[in-house]
Coordinates of C-alpha atoms in Angstrom, one line a residue:
X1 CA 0.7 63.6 -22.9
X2 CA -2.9 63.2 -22.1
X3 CA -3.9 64.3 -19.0
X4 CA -5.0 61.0 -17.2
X5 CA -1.8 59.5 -18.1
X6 CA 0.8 58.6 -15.5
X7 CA 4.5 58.7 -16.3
X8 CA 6.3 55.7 -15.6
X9 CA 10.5 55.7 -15.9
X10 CA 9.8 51.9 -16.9
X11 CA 7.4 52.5 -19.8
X12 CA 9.7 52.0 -22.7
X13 CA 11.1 48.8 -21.2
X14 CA 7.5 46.5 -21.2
X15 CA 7.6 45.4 -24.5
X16 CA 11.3 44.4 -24.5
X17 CA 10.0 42.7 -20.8
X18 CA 6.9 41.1 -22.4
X19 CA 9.1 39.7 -25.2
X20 CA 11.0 38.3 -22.8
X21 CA 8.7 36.6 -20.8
X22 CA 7.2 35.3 -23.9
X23 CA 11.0 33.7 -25.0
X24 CA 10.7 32.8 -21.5
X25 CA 7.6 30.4 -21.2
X26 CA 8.4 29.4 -24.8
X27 CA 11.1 27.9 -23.4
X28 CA 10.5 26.7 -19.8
X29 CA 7.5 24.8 -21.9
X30 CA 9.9 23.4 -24.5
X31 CA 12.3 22.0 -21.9
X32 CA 9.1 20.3 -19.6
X33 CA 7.7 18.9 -22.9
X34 CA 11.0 17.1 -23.6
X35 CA 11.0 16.0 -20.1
X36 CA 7.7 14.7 -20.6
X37 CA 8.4 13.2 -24.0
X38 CA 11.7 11.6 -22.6
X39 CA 10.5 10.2 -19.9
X40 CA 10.2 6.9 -21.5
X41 CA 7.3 4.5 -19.3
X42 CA 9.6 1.6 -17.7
X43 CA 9.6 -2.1 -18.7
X44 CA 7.9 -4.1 -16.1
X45 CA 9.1 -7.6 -15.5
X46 CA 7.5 -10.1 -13.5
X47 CA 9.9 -12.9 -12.1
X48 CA 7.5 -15.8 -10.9
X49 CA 9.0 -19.1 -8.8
X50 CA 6.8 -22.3 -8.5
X51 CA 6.5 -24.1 -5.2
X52 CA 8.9 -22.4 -3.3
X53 CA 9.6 -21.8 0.4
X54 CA 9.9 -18.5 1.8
X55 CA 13.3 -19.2 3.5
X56 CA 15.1 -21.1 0.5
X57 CA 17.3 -17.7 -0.6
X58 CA 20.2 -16.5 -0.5
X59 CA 19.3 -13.2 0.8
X60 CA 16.6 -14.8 3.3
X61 CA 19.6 -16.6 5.2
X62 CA 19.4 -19.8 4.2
X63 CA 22.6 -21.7 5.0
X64 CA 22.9 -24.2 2.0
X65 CA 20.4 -23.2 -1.1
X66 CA 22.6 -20.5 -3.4
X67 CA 20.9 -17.9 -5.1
X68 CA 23.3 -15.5 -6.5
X69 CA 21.3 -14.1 -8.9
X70 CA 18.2 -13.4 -6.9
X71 CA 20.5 -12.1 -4.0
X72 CA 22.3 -9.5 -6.5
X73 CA 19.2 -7.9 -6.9
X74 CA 17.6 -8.1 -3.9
X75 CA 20.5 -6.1 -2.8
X76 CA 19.5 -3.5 -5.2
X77 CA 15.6 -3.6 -4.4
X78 CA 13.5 -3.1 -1.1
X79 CA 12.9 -6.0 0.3
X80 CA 9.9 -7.7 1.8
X81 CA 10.4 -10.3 4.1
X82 CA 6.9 -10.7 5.7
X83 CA 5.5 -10.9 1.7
X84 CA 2.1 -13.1 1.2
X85 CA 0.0 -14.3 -1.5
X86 CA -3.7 -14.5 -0.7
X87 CA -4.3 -18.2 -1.7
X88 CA -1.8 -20.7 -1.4
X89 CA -2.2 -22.2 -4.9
X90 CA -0.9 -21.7 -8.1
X91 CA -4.1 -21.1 -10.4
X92 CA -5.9 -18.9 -8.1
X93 CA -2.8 -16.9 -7.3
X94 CA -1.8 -16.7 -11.0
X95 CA -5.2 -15.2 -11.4
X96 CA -4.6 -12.8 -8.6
X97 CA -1.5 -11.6 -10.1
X98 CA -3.2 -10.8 -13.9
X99 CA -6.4 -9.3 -12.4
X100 CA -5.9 -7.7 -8.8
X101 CA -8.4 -9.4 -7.3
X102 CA -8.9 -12.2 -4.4
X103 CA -9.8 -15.4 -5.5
X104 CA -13.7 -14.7 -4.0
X105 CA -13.9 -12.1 -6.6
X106 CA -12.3 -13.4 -9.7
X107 CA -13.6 -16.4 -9.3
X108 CA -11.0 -18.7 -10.0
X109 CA -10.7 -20.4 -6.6
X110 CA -9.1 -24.0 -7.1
X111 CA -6.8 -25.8 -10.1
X112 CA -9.8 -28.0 -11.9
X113 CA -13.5 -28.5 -11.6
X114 CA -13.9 -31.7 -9.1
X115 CA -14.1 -34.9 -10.9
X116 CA -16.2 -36.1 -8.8
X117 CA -19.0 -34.9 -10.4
X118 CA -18.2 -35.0 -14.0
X119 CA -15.2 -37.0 -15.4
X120 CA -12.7 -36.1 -16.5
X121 CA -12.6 -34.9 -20.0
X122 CA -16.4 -35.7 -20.2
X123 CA -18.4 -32.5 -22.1
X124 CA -19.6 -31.6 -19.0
X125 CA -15.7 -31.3 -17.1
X126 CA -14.4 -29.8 -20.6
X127 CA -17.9 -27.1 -20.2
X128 CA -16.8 -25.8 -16.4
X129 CA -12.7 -25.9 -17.3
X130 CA -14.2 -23.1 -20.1
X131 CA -16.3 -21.5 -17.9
X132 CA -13.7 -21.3 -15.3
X133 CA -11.3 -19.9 -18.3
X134 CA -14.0 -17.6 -18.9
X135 CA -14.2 -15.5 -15.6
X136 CA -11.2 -13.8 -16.8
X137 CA -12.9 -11.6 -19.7
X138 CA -14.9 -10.4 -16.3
X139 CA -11.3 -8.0 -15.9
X140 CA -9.0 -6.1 -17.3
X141 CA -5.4 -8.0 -16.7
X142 CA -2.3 -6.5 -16.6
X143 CA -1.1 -6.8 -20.1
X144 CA -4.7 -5.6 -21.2
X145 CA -4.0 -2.1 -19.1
X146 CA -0.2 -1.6 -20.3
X147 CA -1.2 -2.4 -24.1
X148 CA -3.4 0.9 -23.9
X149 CA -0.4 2.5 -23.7
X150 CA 1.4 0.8 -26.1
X151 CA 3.2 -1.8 -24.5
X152 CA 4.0 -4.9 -25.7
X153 CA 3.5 -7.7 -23.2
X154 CA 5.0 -11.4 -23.5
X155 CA 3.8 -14.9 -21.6
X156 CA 6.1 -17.7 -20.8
X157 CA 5.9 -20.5 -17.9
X158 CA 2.7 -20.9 -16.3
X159 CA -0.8 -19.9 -17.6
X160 CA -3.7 -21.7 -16.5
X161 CA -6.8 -18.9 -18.1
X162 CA -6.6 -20.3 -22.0
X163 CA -4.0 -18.6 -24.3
X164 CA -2.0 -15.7 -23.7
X165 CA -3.8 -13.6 -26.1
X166 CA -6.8 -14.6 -24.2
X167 CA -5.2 -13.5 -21.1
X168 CA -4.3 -10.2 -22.9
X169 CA -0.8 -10.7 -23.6
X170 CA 0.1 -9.5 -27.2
X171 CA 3.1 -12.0 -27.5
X172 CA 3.2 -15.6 -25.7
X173 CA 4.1 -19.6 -25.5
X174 CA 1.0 -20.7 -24.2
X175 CA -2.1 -22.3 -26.5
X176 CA -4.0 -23.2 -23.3
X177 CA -7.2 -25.2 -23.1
X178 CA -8.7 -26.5 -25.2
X179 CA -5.3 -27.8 -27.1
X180 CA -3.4 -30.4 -25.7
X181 CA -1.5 -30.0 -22.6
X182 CA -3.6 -26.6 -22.2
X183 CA -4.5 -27.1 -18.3
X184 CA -1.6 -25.2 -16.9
X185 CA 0.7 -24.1 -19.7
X186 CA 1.6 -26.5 -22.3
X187 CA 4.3 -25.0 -24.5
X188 CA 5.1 -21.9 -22.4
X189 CA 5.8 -24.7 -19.8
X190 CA 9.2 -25.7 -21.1
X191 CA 10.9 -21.6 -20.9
X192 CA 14.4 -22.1 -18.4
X193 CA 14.3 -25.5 -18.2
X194 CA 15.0 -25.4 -22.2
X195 CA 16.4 -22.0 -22.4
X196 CA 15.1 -19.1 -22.7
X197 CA 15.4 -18.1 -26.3
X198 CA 11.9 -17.0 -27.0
X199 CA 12.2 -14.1 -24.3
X200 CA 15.4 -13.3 -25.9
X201 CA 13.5 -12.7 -29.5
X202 CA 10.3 -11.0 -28.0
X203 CA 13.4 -8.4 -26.2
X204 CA 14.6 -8.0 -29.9
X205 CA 11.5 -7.1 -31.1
X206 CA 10.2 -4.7 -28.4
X207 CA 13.9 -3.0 -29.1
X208 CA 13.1 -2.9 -33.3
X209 CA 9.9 -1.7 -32.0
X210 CA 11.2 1.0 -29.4
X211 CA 8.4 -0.3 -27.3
X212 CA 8.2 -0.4 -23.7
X213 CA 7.2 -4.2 -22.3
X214 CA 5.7 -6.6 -20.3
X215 CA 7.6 -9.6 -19.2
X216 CA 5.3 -12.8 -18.0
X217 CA 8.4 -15.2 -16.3
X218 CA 6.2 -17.7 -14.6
X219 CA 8.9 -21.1 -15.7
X220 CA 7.7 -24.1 -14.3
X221 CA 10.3 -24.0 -11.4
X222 CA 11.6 -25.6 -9.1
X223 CA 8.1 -26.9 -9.6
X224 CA 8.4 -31.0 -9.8
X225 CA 9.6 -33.3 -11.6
X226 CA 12.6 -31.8 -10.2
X227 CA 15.3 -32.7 -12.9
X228 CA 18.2 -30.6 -12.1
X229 CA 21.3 -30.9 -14.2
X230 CA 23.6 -33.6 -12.6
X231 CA 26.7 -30.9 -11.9
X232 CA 24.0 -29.0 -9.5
X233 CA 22.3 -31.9 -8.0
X234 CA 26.1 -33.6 -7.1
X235 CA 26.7 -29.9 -5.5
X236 CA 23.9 -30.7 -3.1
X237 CA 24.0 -34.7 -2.7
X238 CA 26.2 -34.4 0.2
X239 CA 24.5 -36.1 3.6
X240 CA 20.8 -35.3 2.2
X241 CA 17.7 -37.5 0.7
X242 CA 17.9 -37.5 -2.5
X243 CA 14.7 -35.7 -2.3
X244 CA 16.4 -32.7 -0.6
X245 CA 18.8 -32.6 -2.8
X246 CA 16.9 -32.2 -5.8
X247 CA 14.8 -29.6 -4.7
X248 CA 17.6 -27.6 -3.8
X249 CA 19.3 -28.0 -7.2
X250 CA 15.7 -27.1 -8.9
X251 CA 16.1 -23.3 -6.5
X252 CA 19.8 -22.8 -7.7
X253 CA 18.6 -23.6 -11.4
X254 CA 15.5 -21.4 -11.2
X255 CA 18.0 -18.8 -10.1
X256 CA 20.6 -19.5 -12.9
X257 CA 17.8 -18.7 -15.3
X258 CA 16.8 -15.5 -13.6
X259 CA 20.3 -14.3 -14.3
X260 CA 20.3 -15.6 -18.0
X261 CA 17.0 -13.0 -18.5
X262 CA 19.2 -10.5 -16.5
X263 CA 22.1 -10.4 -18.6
X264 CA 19.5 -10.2 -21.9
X265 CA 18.2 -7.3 -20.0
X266 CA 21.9 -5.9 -19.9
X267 CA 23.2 -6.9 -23.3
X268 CA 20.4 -5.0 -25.0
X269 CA 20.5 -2.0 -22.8
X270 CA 17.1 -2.4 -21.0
X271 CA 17.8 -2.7 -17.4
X272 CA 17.9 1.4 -17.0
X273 CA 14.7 2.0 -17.2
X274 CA 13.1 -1.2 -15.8
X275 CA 11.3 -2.3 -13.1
X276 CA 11.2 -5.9 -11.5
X277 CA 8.7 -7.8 -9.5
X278 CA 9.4 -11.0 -7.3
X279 CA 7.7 -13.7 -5.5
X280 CA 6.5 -17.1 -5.8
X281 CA 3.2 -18.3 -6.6
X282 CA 2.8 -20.5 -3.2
X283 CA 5.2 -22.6 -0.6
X284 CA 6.7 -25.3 -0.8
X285 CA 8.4 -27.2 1.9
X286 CA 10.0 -30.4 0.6
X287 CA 9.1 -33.4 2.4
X288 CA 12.4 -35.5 2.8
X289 CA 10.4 -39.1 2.6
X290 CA 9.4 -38.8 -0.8
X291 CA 8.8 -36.8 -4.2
X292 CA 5.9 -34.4 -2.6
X293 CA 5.1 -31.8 -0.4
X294 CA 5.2 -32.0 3.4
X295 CA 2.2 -31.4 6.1
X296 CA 1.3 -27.0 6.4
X297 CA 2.9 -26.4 2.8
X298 CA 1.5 -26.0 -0.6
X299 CA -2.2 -25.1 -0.9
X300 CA -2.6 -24.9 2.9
X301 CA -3.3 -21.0 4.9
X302 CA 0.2 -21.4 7.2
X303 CA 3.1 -20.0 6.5
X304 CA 4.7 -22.7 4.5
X305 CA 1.9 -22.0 1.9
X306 CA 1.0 -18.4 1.5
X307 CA 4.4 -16.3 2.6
X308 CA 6.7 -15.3 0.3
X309 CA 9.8 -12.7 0.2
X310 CA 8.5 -9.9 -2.4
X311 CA 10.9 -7.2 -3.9
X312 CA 11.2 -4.7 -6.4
X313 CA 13.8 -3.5 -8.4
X314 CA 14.4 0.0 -10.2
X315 CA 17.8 1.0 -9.1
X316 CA 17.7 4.6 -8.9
X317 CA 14.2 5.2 -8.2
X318 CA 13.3 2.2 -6.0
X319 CA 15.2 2.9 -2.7
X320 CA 17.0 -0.7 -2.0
X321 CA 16.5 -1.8 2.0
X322 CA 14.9 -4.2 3.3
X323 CA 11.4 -3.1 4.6
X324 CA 9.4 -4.4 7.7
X325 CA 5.3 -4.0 6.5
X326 CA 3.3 -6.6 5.4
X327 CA 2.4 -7.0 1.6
X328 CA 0.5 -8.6 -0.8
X329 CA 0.6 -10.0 -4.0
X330 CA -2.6 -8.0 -4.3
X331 CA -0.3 -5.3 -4.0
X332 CA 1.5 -5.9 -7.3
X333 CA -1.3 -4.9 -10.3
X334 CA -1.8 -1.7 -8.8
X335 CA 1.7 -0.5 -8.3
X336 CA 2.7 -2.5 -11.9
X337 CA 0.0 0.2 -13.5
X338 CA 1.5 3.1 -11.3
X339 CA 4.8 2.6 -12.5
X340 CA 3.7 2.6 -16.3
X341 CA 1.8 5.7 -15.9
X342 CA -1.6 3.6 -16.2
X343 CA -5.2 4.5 -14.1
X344 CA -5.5 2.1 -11.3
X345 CA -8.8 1.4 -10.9
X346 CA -11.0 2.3 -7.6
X347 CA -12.4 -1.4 -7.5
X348 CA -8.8 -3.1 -6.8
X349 CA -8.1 -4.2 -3.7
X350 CA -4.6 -3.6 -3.2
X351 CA -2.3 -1.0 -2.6
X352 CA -0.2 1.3 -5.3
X353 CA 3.0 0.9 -3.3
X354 CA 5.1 3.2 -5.9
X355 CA 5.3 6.6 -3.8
X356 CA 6.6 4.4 -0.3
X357 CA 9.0 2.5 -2.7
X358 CA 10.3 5.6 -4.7
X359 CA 9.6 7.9 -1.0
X360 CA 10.6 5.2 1.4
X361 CA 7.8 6.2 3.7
X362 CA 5.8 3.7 6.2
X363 CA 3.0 1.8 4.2
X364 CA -0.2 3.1 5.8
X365 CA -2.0 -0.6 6.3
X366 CA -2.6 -2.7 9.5
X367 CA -4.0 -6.0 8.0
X368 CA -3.9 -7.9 5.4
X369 CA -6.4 -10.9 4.2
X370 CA -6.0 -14.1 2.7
X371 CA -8.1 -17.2 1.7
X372 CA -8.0 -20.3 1.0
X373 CA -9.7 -23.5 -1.1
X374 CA -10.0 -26.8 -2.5
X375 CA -8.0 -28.0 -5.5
X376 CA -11.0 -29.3 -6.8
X377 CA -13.4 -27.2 -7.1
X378 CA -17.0 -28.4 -6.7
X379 CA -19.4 -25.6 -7.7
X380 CA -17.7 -23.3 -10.4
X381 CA -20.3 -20.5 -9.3
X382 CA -20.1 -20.8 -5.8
X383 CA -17.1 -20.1 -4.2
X384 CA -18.2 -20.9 -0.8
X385 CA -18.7 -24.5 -1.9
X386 CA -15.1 -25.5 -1.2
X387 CA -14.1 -22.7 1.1
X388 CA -11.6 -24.0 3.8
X389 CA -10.2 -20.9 5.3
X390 CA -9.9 -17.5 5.3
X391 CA -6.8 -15.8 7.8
X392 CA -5.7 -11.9 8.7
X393 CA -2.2 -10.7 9.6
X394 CA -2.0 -7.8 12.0
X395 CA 1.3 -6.9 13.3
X396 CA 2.7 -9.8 15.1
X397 CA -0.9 -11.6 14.9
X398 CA -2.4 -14.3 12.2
X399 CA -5.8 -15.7 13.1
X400 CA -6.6 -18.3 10.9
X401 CA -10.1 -19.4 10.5
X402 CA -11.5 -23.0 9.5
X403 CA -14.7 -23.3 7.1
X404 CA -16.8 -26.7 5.9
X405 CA -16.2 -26.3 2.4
X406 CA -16.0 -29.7 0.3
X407 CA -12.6 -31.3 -0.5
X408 CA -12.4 -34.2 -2.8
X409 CA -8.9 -35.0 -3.1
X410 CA -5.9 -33.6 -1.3
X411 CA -8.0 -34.6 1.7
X412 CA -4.7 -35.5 3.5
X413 CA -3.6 -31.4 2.8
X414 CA -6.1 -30.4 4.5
X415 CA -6.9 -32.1 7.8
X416 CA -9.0 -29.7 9.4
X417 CA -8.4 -31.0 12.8
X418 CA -8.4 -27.9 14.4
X419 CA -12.1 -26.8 14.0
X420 CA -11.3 -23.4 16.0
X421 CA -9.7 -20.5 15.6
X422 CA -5.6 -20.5 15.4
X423 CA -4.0 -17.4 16.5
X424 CA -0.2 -17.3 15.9
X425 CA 1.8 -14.7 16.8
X426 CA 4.4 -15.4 13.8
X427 CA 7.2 -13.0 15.5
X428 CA 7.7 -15.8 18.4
X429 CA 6.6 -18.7 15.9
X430 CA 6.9 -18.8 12.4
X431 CA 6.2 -22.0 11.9
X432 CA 3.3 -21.8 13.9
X433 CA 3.6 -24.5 16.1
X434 CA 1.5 -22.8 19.2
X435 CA -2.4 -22.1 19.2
X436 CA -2.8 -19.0 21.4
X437 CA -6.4 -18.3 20.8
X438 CA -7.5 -19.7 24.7
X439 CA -5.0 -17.1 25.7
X440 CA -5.8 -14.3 23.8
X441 CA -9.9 -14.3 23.1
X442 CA -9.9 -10.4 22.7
X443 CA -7.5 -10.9 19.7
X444 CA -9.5 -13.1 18.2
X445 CA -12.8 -11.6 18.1
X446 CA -10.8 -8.3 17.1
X447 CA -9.1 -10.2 14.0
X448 CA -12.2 -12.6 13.2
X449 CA -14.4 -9.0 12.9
X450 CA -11.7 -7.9 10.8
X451 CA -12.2 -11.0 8.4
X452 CA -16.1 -11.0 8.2
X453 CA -15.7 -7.2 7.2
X454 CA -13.8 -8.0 4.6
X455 CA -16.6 -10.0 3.1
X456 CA -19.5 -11.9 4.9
X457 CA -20.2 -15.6 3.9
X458 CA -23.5 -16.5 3.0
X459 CA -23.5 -20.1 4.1
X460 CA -20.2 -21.5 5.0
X461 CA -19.6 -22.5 8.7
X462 CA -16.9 -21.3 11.1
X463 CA -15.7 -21.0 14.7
X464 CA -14.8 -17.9 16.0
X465 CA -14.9 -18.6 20.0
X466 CA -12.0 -20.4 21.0
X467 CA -12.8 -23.9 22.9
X468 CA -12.2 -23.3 27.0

C-alpha cells in the first residue's frame, strides 16, 4: 500500500456505485426526455360571437336566451364575468385579437376609410382600404407565432386584414380585399350559418398531419340579417317584437354551432389536449323598434359595447370557477402563446394569464384601458383624427372620457352630449345610468391620470374636471 494512501472499507464498492449513478441519470434523463417529447403543445381554439350582449347566456343568467352549449363549457372553464374588449367594434377588435395590441398601436382604428373624402370604390378609397390592410405586416399575429412551432392554423367567419394567408393563417375561407365581397370576410362569412364542413376537413388534416392547430371561429353571428331557422325563431315568438325574437334565435343558433365544432373536437379525439378561448367581438343590445342596435350598444365605450363574459377551457389544467378580476381581450395573444410554449413578446400589452388560470391565484392588475373611435375613419395615419373616447376600469370605477374626434356617419351612435367626464361605479350600475363624477372629483383626476399615462394625445381635446 503506499504510504500516503488511506484505507477506506468502501473502496471496492465506487465503481459498482459510479456505474450506478451512471444507469441512474441515464435513466432519470430518458424518462424527462419522453416527458418532454410527450408533452404534445395544445390546440388552441378561438370561439368568436358577433354583436352580442354580455348578459344574453345561459351561464350569465339570462332568463329566456338558451345556450347549452356555451354553458357546458363554461362550467368546465374559469369564468370572467367583468370581461372587456378595448374597442367596441368589430374590425379594430378583430385586429386586437390577431396582434395584441390596442387599436392606437396597430392602427386599425375604425371599419372603412370615411367616404367623405374619397368615394367609395374610387382609387383613392380602394388606396387607404390597402393601406389600412397593410398595418398588419407591422406584427406578428397569432397564427404567424404558433406556425414557428409547427402549427397549423385555420380562418373562418370574420376577417377584415385581406386573406387569411395574409393574416398568417396557413389554412382559411377568406380571399379578402381586393376580391369581391373582401371588406369583412366574403367566403369565410357563410361558416355555421351553412355548416361547418370546412373546419371539419382542416381537423382531418391536422390529425393526418399529427399537427397541433389553430382554430379562427369568428361566424358571422348572431350578427344581422338575423335569419334564424323558423323551429328556433317560433321557440322565441311568444309576447316579443319580432325583432327580439330574432335576435334571440340568432344567440341559440350561434350556440348550436359552437357545439357542432365541439363534438368534431370529440369525434376525432382532440378535446384532451385543447384549449378554448371565448368572447365576442363587441355588444349588442337589440333595439325592440326595428332591425338595429339600440342607444349605448355597438361601437359605443359603455357597457353595452365593450363588456363581454371571457373564459377558458382546458379541463384538467384550467381550474373551472368563475373568477372576479377584470380582463381583457388584450389578455388573450399573450396567454394563447403561453399555452403553446411560444415567446411572448416584451412589447405586448396584455397579460399572460396561464399560471393564475392553471394556479388559480389573484391576477396582479388594478386597471384596465379601453378606447374608442369612429366607423369611418378620416385620417388612416392619424388615429387621433376620429378619436371619441378613451375609458379605465378600476375596481368598482369606470371613468369614461369624451374627445373631438370627427364622425361622419353613425353620428346618431355617438351623441357626445356629455362633454365631461362620466364616472360609473358599474357594481351599483351596470348600465350606467348615474354620472358620479360631481361627487367623486378625486376619483376622477386619479383615473383620468391613469388614462393619459397610458398614452398622451397630441392634439385631441378632452374634459377631465367635472362641471360644478
Amino acid at each position: 500500500m503506499h504510504p500516503f494512501t488511506t484505507f477506506s472499507p468502501t473502496a471496492h464498492l465506487r465503481p459498482m456505485t459510479h456505474r450506478l449513478r451512471i444507469v441512474f441519470s441515464v435513466v432519470l434523463f430518458s424518462a424527462l426526455f419522453t416527458n418532454v417529447v410527450s408533452a404534445a403543445p395544445p390546440n388552441i381554439v378561438l370561439l368568436l360571437s358577433d354583436d352580442m350582449a354580455w348578459t344574453d347566456y345561459g351561464f350569465m343568467g339570462h332568463p329566456d336566451i338558451q345556450t347549452p352549449n356555451l354553458d357546458k363549457l363554461a362550467s368546465e372553464s374559469a369564468v370572467f364575468p367583468r370581461g372587456y374588449v378595448p374597442t367596441g367594434l368589430c374590425r379594430p377588435s378583430l385586429a386586437t385579437l390577431l396582434t395584441g395590441h390596442y387599436a392606437s398601436t396597430h392602427g386599425v382604428t375604425g371599419n372603412d376609410p370615411s367616404p367623405k373624402y374619397a368615394a367609395r370604390d374610387s382609387e383613392l378609397f380602394n388606396q387607404r382600404r390597402a393601406q389600412l390592410i397593410s398595418y398588419l405586416d407591422q406584427f406578428e399575429t397569432v397564427p404567424e407565432a404558433l406556425g414557428k412551432l409547427g402549427y397549423l392554423s385555420h380562418q373562418s367567419g370574420k376577417l377584415w386584414e385581406g386573406s387569411y394567408q395574409n393574416a398568417g393563417f396557413t389554412h382559411g375561407m377568406t380571399r379578402g380585399f381586393p376580391e369581391k365581397g373582401g371588406r369583412h370576410g366574403d367566403d369565410g362569412l357563410s361558416i355555421g350559418r351553412q355548416g361547418i364542413e370546412p373546419i371539419n376537413e382542416f381537423l382531418d388534416l391536422a390529425v393526418d398531419q399529427n399537427k397541433p392547430f389553430y382554430l379562427w371561429y369568428a361566424p358571422f353571428m348572431p350578427h344581422t340579417p338575423h335569419t334564424p331557422p323558423k323551429r328556433l325563431l317560433d321557440k322565441y315568438r311568444d309576447g316579443r317584437p319580432i325583432t327580439i325574437a330574432k335576435y334571440y334565435a340568432m344567440c341559440e343558433w350561434f350556440d348550436e354551432t359552437c357545439g357542432q365544432l365541439m363534438e368534431s373536437l370529440r369525434q376525432r379525439g382532440l378535446d384532451d389536449n385543447t384549449l378554448i378561448v371565448y368572447l365576442t367581438d363587441n355588444g349588442w343590445i337589440q333595439d325592440p323598434e326595428k332591425n338595429g342596435y339600440a342607444p349605448r350598444s355597438k361601437q359605443t365605450p359603455y357597457e353595452g359595447g365593450v363588456r363581454t363574459p371571457i373564459f377558458y377551457w382546458m379541463p384538467g389544467k384550467i381550474k373551472a370557477g368563475t373568477r372576479p378580476e377584470l380582463v381583457s381581450s388584450i389578455d388573450i395573444y399573450p396567454t394563447m402563446l403561453a399555452a403553446a410554449g411560444a415567446p411572448v413578446p416584451d412589447d405586448r400589452p396584455g397579460l399572460n394569464l396561464m399560471p393564475h388560470l392553471t394556479g388559480g391565484d389573484a391576477i396582479p392588475r388594478e386597471t384596465i384601458f379601453g378606447e374608442g373611435f369612429a366607423h369611418d375613419i378620416a385620417d388612416v395615419e392619424d388615429p387621433e383624427a376620429t378619436l371619441l373616447y378613451r375609458w379605465c376600469i378600476q375596481g368598482k370605477w369606470k371613468l369614461l372620457l369624451t374627445y373631438d374626434g370627427e364622425v361622419n356617419r353613425y353620428q346618431s351612435t355617438h351623441p357626445r352630449t356629455e362633454k365631461g367626464p362620466q364616472l360609473f361605479d358599474l357594481i351599483a350600475d351596470p348600465t350606467e345610468e348615474k354620472n358620479l363624477a360631481k361627487q367623486h372629483p378625486e376619483v376622477v383626476a386619479r383615473l383620468a391620470e391613469k388614462i393619459h399615462q397610458w398614452y398622451p394625445v397630441k392634439r385631441a381635446k378632452t374634459i377631465t374636471t367635472p362641471s360644478l
